[in-house]
Coordinates of C-alpha atoms in Angstrom, one line a residue:
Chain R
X1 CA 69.5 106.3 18.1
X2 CA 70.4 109.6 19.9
X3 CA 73.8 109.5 21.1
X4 CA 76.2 112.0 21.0
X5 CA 79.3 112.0 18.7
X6 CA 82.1 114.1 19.2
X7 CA 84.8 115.7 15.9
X8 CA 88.5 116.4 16.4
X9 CA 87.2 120.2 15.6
X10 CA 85.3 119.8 18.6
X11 CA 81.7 119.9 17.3
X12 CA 79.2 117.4 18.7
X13 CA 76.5 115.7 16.6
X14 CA 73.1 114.7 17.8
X15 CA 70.9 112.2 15.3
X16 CA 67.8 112.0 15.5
X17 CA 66.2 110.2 12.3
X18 CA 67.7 111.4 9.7
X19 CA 68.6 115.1 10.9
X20 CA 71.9 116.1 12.7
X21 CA 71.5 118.9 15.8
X22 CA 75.1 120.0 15.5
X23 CA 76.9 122.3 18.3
X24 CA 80.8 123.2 19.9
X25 CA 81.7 121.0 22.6
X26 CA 81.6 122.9 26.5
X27 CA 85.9 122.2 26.1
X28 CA 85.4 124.4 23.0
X29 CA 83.4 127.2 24.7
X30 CA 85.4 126.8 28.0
X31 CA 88.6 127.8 25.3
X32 CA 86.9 130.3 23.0
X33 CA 85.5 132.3 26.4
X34 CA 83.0 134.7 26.0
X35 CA 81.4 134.9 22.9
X36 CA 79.4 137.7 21.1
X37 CA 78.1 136.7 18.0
X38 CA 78.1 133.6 15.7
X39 CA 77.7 133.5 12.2
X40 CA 74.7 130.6 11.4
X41 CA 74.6 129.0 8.0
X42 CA 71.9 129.5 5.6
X43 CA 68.6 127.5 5.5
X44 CA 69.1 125.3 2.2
X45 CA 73.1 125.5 2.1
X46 CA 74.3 122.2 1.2
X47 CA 77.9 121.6 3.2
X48 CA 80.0 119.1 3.4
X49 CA 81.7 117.1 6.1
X50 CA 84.7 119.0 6.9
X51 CA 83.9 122.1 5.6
X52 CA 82.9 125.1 7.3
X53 CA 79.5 125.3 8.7
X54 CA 79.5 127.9 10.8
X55 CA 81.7 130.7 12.6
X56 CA 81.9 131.4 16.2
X57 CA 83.6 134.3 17.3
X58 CA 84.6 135.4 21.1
X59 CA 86.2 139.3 22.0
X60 CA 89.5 138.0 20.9
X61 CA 88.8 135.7 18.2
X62 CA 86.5 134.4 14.8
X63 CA 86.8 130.3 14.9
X64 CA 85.3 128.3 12.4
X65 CA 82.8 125.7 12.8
X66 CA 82.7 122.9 10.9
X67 CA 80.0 120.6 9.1
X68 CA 81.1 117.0 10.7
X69 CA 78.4 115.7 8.3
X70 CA 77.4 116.2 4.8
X71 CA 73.7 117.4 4.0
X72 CA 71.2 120.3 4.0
X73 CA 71.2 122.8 6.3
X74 CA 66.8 122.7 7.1
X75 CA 67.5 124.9 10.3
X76 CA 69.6 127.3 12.1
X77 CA 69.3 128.5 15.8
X78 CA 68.0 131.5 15.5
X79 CA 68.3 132.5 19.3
X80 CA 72.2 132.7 18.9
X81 CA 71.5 136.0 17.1
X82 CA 70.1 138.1 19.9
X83 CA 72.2 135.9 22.4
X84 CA 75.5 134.4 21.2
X85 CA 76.2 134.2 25.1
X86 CA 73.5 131.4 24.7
X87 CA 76.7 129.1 23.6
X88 CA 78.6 130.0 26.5
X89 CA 75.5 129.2 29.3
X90 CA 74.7 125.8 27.2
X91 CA 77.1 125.0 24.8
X92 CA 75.7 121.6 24.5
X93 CA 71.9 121.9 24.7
X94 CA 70.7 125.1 23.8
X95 CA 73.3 126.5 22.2
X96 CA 72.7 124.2 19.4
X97 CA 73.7 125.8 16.3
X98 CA 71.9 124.1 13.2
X99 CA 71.0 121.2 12.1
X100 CA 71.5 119.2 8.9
X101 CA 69.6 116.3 7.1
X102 CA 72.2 114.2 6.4
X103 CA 73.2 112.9 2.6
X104 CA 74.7 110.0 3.9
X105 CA 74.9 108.7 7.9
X106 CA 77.5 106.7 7.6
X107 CA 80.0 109.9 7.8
X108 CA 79.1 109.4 11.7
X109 CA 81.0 106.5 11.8
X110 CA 84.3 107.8 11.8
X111 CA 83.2 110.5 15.2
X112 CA 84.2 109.9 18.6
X113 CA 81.9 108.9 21.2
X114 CA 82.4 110.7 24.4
X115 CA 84.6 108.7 26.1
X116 CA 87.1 108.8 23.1
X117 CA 86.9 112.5 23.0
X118 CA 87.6 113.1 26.5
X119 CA 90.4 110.9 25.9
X120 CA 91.2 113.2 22.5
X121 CA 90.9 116.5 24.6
X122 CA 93.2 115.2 27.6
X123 CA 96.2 114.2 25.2
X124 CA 95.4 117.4 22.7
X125 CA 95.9 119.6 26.0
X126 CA 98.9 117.9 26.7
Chain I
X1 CA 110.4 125.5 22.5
X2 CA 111.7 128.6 23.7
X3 CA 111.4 129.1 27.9
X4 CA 108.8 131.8 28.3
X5 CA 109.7 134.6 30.5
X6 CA 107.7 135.0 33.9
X7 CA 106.9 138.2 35.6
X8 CA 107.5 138.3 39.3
X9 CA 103.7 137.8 39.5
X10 CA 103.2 134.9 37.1
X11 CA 102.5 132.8 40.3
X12 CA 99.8 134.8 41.7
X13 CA 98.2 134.6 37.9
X14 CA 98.3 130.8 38.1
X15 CA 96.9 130.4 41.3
X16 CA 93.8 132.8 40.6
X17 CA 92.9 130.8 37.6
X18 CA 94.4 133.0 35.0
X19 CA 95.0 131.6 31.6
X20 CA 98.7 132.5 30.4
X21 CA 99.5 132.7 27.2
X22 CA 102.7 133.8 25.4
X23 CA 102.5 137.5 24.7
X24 CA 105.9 138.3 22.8
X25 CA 107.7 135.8 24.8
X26 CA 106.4 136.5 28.0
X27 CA 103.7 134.1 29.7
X28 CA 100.5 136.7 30.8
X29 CA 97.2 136.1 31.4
X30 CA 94.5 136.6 28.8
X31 CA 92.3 136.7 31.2
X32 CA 91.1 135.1 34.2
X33 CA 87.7 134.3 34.3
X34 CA 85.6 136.4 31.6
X35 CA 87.3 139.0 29.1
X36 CA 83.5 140.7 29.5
X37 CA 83.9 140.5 33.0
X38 CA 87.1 142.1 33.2
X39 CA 86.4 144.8 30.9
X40 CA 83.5 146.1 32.8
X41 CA 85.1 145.6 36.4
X42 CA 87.7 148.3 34.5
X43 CA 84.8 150.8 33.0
X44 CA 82.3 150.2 36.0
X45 CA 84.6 149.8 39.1
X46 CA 88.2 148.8 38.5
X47 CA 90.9 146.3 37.6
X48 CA 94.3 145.5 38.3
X49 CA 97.0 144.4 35.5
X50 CA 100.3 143.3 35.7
X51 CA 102.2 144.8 33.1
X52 CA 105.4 143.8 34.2
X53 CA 106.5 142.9 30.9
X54 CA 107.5 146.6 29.9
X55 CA 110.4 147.7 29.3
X56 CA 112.5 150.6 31.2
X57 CA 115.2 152.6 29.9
X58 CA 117.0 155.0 32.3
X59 CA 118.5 158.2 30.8
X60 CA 121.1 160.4 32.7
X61 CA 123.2 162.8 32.2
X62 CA 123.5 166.8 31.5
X63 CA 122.6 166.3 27.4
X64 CA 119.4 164.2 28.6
X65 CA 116.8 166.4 27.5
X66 CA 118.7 167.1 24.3
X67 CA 118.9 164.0 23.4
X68 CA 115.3 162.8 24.1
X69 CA 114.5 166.1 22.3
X70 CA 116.7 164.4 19.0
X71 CA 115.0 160.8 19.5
X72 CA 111.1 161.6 19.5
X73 CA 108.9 163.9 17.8
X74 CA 107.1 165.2 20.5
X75 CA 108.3 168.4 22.2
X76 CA 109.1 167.5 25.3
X77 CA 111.6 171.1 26.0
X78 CA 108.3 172.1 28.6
X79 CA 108.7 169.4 30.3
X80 CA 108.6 169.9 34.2
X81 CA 110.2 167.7 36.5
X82 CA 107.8 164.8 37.6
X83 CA 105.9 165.3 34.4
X84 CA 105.2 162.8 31.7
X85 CA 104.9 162.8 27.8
X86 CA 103.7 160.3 25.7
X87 CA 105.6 160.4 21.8
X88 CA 106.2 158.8 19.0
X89 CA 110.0 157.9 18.3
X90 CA 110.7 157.9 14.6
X91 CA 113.3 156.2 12.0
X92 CA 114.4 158.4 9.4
X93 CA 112.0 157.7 7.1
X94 CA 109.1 159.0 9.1
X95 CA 107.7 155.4 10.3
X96 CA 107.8 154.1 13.9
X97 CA 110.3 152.6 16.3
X98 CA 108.2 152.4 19.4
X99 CA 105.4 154.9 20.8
X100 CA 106.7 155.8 24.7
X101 CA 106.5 157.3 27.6
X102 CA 108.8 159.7 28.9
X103 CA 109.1 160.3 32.9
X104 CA 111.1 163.0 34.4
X105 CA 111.7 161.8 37.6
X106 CA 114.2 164.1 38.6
X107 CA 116.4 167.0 37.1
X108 CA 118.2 165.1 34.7
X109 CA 117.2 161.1 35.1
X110 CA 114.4 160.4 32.7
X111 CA 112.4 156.6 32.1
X112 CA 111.0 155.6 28.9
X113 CA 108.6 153.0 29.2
X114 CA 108.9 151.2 25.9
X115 CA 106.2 148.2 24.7
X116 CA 107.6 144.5 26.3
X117 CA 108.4 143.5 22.8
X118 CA 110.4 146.1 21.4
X119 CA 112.3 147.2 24.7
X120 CA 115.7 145.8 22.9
X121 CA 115.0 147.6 19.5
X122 CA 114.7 150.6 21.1
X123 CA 117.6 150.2 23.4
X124 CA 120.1 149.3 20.3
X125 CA 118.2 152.3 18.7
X126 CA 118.6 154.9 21.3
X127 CA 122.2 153.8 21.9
X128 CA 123.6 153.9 18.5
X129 CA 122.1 157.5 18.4
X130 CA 123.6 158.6 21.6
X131 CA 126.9 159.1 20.0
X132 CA 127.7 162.9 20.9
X133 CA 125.3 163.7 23.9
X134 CA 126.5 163.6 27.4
X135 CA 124.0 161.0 28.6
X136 CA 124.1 157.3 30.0
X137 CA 121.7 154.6 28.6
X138 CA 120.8 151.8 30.8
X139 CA 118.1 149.0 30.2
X140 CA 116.6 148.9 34.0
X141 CA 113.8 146.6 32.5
X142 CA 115.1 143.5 34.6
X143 CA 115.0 145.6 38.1
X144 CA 111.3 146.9 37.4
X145 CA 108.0 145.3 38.0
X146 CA 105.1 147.6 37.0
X147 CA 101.1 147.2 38.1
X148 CA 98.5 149.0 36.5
X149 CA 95.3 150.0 38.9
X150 CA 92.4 151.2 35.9
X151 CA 89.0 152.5 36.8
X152 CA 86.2 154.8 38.5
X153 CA 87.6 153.4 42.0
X154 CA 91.1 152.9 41.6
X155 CA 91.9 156.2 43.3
X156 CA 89.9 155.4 46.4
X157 CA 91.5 152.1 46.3
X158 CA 95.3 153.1 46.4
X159 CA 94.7 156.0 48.6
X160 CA 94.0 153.6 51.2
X161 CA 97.7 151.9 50.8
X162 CA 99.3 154.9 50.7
X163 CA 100.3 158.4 52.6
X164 CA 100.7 160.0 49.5
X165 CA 98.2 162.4 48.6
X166 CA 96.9 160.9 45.1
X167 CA 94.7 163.5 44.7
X168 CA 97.5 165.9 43.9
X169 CA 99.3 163.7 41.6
X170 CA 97.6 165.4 38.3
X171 CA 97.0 163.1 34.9
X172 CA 100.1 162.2 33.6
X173 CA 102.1 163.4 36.5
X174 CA 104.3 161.4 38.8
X175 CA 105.5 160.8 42.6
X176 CA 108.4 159.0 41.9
X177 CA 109.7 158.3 45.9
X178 CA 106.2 157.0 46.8
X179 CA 105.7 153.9 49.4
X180 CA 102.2 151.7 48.3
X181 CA 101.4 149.1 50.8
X182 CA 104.9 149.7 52.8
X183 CA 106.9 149.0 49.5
X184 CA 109.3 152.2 47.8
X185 CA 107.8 152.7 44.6
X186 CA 107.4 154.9 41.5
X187 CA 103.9 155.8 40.8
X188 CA 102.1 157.9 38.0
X189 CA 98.4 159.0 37.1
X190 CA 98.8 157.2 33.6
X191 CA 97.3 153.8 32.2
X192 CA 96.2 152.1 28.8
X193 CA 92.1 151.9 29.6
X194 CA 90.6 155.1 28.7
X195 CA 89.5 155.5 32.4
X196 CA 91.7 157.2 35.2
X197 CA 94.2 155.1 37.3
X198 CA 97.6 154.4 38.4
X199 CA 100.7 152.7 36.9
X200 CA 102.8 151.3 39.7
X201 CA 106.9 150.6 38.9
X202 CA 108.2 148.6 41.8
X203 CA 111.1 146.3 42.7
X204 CA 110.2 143.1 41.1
X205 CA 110.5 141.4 45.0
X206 CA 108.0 143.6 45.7
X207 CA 105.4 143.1 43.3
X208 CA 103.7 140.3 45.0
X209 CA 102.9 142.1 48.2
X210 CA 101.8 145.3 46.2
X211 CA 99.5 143.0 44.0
X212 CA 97.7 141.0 47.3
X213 CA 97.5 143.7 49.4
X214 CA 95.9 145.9 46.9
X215 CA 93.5 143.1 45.7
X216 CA 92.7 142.4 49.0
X217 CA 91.8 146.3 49.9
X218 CA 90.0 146.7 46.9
X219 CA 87.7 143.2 47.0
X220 CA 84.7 145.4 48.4
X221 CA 84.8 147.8 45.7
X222 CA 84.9 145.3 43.1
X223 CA 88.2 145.2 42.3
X224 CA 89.3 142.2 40.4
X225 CA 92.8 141.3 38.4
X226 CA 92.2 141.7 35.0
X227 CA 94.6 140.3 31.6
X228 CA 95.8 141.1 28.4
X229 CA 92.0 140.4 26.7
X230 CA 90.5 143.5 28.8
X231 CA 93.8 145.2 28.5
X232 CA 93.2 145.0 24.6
X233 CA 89.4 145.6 24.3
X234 CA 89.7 148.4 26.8
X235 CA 92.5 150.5 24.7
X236 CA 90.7 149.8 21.9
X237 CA 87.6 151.5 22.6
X238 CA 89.5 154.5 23.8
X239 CA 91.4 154.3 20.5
X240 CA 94.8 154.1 21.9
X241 CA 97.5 153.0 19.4
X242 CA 98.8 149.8 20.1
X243 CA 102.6 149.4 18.3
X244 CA 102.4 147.3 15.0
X245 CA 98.8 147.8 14.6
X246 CA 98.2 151.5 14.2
X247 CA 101.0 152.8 14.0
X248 CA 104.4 150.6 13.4
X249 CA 107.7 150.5 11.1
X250 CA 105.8 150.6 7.9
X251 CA 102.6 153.0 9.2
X252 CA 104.0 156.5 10.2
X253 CA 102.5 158.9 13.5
X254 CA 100.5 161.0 11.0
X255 CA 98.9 158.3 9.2
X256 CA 98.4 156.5 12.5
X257 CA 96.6 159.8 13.9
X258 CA 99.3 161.1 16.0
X259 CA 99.8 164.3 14.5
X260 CA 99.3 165.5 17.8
X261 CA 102.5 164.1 19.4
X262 CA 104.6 165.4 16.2
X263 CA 105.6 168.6 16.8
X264 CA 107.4 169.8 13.6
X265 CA 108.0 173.1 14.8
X266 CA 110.7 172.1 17.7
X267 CA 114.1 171.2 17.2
X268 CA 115.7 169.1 15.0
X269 CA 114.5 165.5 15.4
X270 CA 115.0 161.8 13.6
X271 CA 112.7 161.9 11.6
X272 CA 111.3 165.5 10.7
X273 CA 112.4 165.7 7.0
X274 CA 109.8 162.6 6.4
X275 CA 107.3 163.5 8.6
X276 CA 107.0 167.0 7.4
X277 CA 106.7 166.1 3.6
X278 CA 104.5 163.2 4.2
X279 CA 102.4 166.6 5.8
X280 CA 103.0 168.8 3.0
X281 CA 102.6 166.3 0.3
X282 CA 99.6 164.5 2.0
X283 CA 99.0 161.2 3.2
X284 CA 98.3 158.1 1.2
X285 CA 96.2 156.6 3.7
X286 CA 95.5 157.1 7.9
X287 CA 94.0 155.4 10.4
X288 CA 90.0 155.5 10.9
X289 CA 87.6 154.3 13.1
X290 CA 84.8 152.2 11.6
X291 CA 81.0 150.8 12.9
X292 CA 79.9 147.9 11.4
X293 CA 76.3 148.6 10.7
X294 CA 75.5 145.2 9.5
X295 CA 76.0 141.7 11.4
X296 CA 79.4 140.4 12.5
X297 CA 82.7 141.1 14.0
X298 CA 85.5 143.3 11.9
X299 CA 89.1 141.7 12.6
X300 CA 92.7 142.5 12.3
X301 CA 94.0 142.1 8.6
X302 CA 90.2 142.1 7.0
X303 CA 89.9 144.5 3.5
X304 CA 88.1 147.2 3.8
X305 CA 86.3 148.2 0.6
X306 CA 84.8 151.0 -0.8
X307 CA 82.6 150.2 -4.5
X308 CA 83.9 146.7 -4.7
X309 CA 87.9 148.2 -4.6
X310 CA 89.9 147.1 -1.7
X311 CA 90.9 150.8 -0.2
X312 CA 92.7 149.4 3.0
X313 CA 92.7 147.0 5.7
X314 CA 92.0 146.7 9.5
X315 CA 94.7 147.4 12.1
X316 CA 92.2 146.1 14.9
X317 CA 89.2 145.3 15.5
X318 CA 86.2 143.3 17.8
X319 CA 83.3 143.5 19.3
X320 CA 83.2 146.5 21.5
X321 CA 82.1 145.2 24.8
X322 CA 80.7 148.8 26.1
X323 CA 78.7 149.3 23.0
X324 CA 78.1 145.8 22.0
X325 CA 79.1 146.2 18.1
X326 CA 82.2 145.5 16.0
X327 CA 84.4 148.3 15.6
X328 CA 87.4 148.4 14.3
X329 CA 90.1 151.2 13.3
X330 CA 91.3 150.5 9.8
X331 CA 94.4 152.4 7.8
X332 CA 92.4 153.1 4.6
X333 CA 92.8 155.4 1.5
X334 CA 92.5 158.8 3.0
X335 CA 90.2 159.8 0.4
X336 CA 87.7 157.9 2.1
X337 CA 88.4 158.8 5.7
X338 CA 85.8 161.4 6.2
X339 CA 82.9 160.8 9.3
X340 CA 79.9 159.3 7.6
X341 CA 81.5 157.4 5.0
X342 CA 79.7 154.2 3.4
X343 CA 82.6 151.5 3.3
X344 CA 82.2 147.9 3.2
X345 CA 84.6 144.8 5.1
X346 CA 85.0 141.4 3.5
X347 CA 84.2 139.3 6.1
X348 CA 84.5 135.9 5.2
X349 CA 84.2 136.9 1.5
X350 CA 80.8 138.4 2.5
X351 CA 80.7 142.6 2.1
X352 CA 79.7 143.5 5.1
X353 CA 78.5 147.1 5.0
X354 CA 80.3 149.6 7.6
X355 CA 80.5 153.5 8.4
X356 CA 83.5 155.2 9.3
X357 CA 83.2 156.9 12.3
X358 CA 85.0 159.6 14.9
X359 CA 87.8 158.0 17.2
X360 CA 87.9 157.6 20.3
X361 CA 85.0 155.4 20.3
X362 CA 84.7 155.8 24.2
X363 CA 85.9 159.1 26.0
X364 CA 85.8 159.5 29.3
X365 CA 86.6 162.6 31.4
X366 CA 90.1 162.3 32.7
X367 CA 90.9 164.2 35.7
X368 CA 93.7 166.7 34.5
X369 CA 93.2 169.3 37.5

């Protein structure tokens, strides 16, 4: 199973086996704008779902990212330190920003699948 | 929800894409397509703001100078007619009621230019200190639309919409009966970037036309409209105080490193008993720039430490787009203020270390011939 699942803090989660590629959505990058640097987590942190991962931070602001699953941290994209621009070009590929081996997988259960975030991002923009 | 207020451009903003925001009440752009983008149209070629939201307050009378003399620090007595003077305007107690400018558009008929947000502060505070002078206040901030023109090209650029000769028009001078792109207009060789460029005040039915036509003139040498982000970014790097950062109510023109624009030597002024003990006596802390030699981005309200002791905090800070680093100007113990210091900012509880550094961060020549 590789689909895509989606958090209200608008990080995506991508599972393959038991590791989780996580990211910020393209609606997140399209609001942040340019950004310059990003703050990875470190290799062997243990977070938790709903804490913060991560920090992602454009000319005018630092944002947090955070974990939308529990586990080890077993890698961090390391590309996003010469290039945090990297995010903005391909927020949802590329721009990966680490990835997890999850503690327990049924935590993705309660994510949105695409459709239900685009449906979250039209009425949050309301 | 309050109604935010509109500029007479707000329309043109929404129609190129901008994305407004509310900026002390008043819906602006933060940028329109890239804050990067904008910033280096400003350093490399040029930019056009719309600063609209700024307030205006029209002085007359034969006691003008006097009393402009009794509101601000800086000495302004020299003061030739079409000239300009930035200053500081002081409470009592030495800290800050707004940082200005101060046109002399004729004899005696002056403009301050006060920051959007305080423009009714300062009008209650200029008014209630009036009392005795022979002068008129008046708040013209309604009937006065202003557009900023920033960068290498933005001479070139205007010259081409006017019959004015900009080249005359000396840094921080003024032609106040000036006609850009047809339109009557006030305009001055001042700006808020750190590079040369225009400030245009105009009738806010006017502002439109200005805006296109200039826009339109200036698309082949890569002019582009440019927010508040680049406005911010821009200023910073040139180290320009911005009011309840660097300097403010609570943070006084010396400590904010305006000792320049305080002249305690001139006449009686609101203000000079503090400012001229905090100068004898010493300051407590002051404004410095700092370089964040390790990883990450300094940001307004983060500690600044020196040996593990909190010694101050930043007033603002980013990531310098010209120089791709975080940077920030902090008001820290002055003990620790000197160039080459070894600080430290907690960013994110981490200590990140940091140098402090000479301000302006980016100088460029002005023309002042």
């Amino acid at each position: 199973m590789s689909a895509v699942k989606y958090t209200r803090d608008h990080e995506w989660v991508k599972v393959e086996g038991n590791i989780a590629t996580v990211g910020i959505t393209d609606f997140a990058v399209q609001e942040l704008g340019d950004l310059v640097y990003v703050e990875l987590p470190v290799i062997g942190d243990e977070v938790r779902a709903g804490e913060r991962l991560a920090a992602v931070e454009s000319v005018k602001a630092a944002s947090d990212v955070f974990a939308p699953v529990s586990g080890e941290v077993v890698e961090a994209n390391e590309a996003l330190d010469d290039d945090a621009g990297l995010l903005n070009e391909s927020p949802m590929d590329e721009g990966w920003i680490a990835r997890v081996e999850m503690s327990d997988p049924k935590e993705l259960d309660a994510l949105m699948d695409r459709t239900e975030y685009d449906e979250f991002v039209k009425e949050a923009s309301h | 929800m309050l109604e935010l207020r509109k500029t007479p451009l707000y329309e043109a903003h929404v129609e190129a894409g901008g994305r407004t925001v509310d900026f002390g009440g008043w819906a602006l752009p933060v940028q329109y397509t890239s804050i990067l983008e904008e910033h280096r149209a400003v350093r490399e070629r040029a930019g056009l703001f719309d600063v609209s939201h700024m307030g205006e307050i029209h002085l007359t009378g034969p006691d003008a100078m006097a009393f402009i003399q009794h509101l601000v620090t800086n000495d302004c007595s020299k003061m030739r007619v079409h000239q300009i003077v930035y200053s500081p305007m002081c409470y009592p107690d030495g800290g800050v009621v707004d940082d200005i400018l101060i046109y002399r558009v004729c004899e005696n008929d002056y403009w301050l230019v006060v920051n959007a947000s305080n423009t009714d502060k300062d009008y209650d505070w200029i008014t209630r200190n009036a009392s005795g002078y022979d002068v008129t206040v008046r708040n013209i901030s309604p009937q006065v639309a202003q557009i900023a023109i920033q960068g290498p090209a933005a001479q070139t650029i205007l010259q081409r919409n006017t019959a004015c000769d900009l080249g005359s028009v000396k840094f921080f001078w003024c032609l106040p009966e000036a006609t850009i792109a047809g339109r009557e207009c006030l305009v001055s060789r001042t700006g808020y970037t750190g590079e040369d460029g225009f400030e245009i005040y105009c009738k806010p039915e006017d502002a439109r036309h200005i805006w296109d036509t200039l826009l339109e003139s200036g698309k082949g040498d890569g002019l582009i409209p440019a927010g508040l982000g680049a406005r911010d970014s821009l200023r910073f790097e040139a180290a320009l105080p911005l009011y309840g950062h660097e300097i403010s109510q609570d943070i006084s023109p010396l400590q904010g490193n305006l000792g320049f624009f305080v002249k305690l030597g001139k006449s009686d002024f609101i203000g000079r008993e503090a400012l001229a003990a905090q100068k004898q006596q010493g300051l407590p802390s002051r404004v410095a720039g700092l370089e964040l030699t390790g990883r990450g981005v300094p940001r307004e309200g983060y500690p600044v430490m020196a040996a593990g002791q909190e010694i101050g905090r930043i007033t603002s800070g980013m990531f310098s787009p010209t120089f791709s680093k975080g940077l920030a100007m902090a008001l820290i113990s002055t003990e620790h203020t000197q160039v080459g210091a070894e600080l430290a900012i907690d960013i994110r509880g981490k200590a990140v270390p940091a140098t402090v550094v000479k301000t302006p961060f980016y100088k460029k020549a002005y023309r002042k011939e």
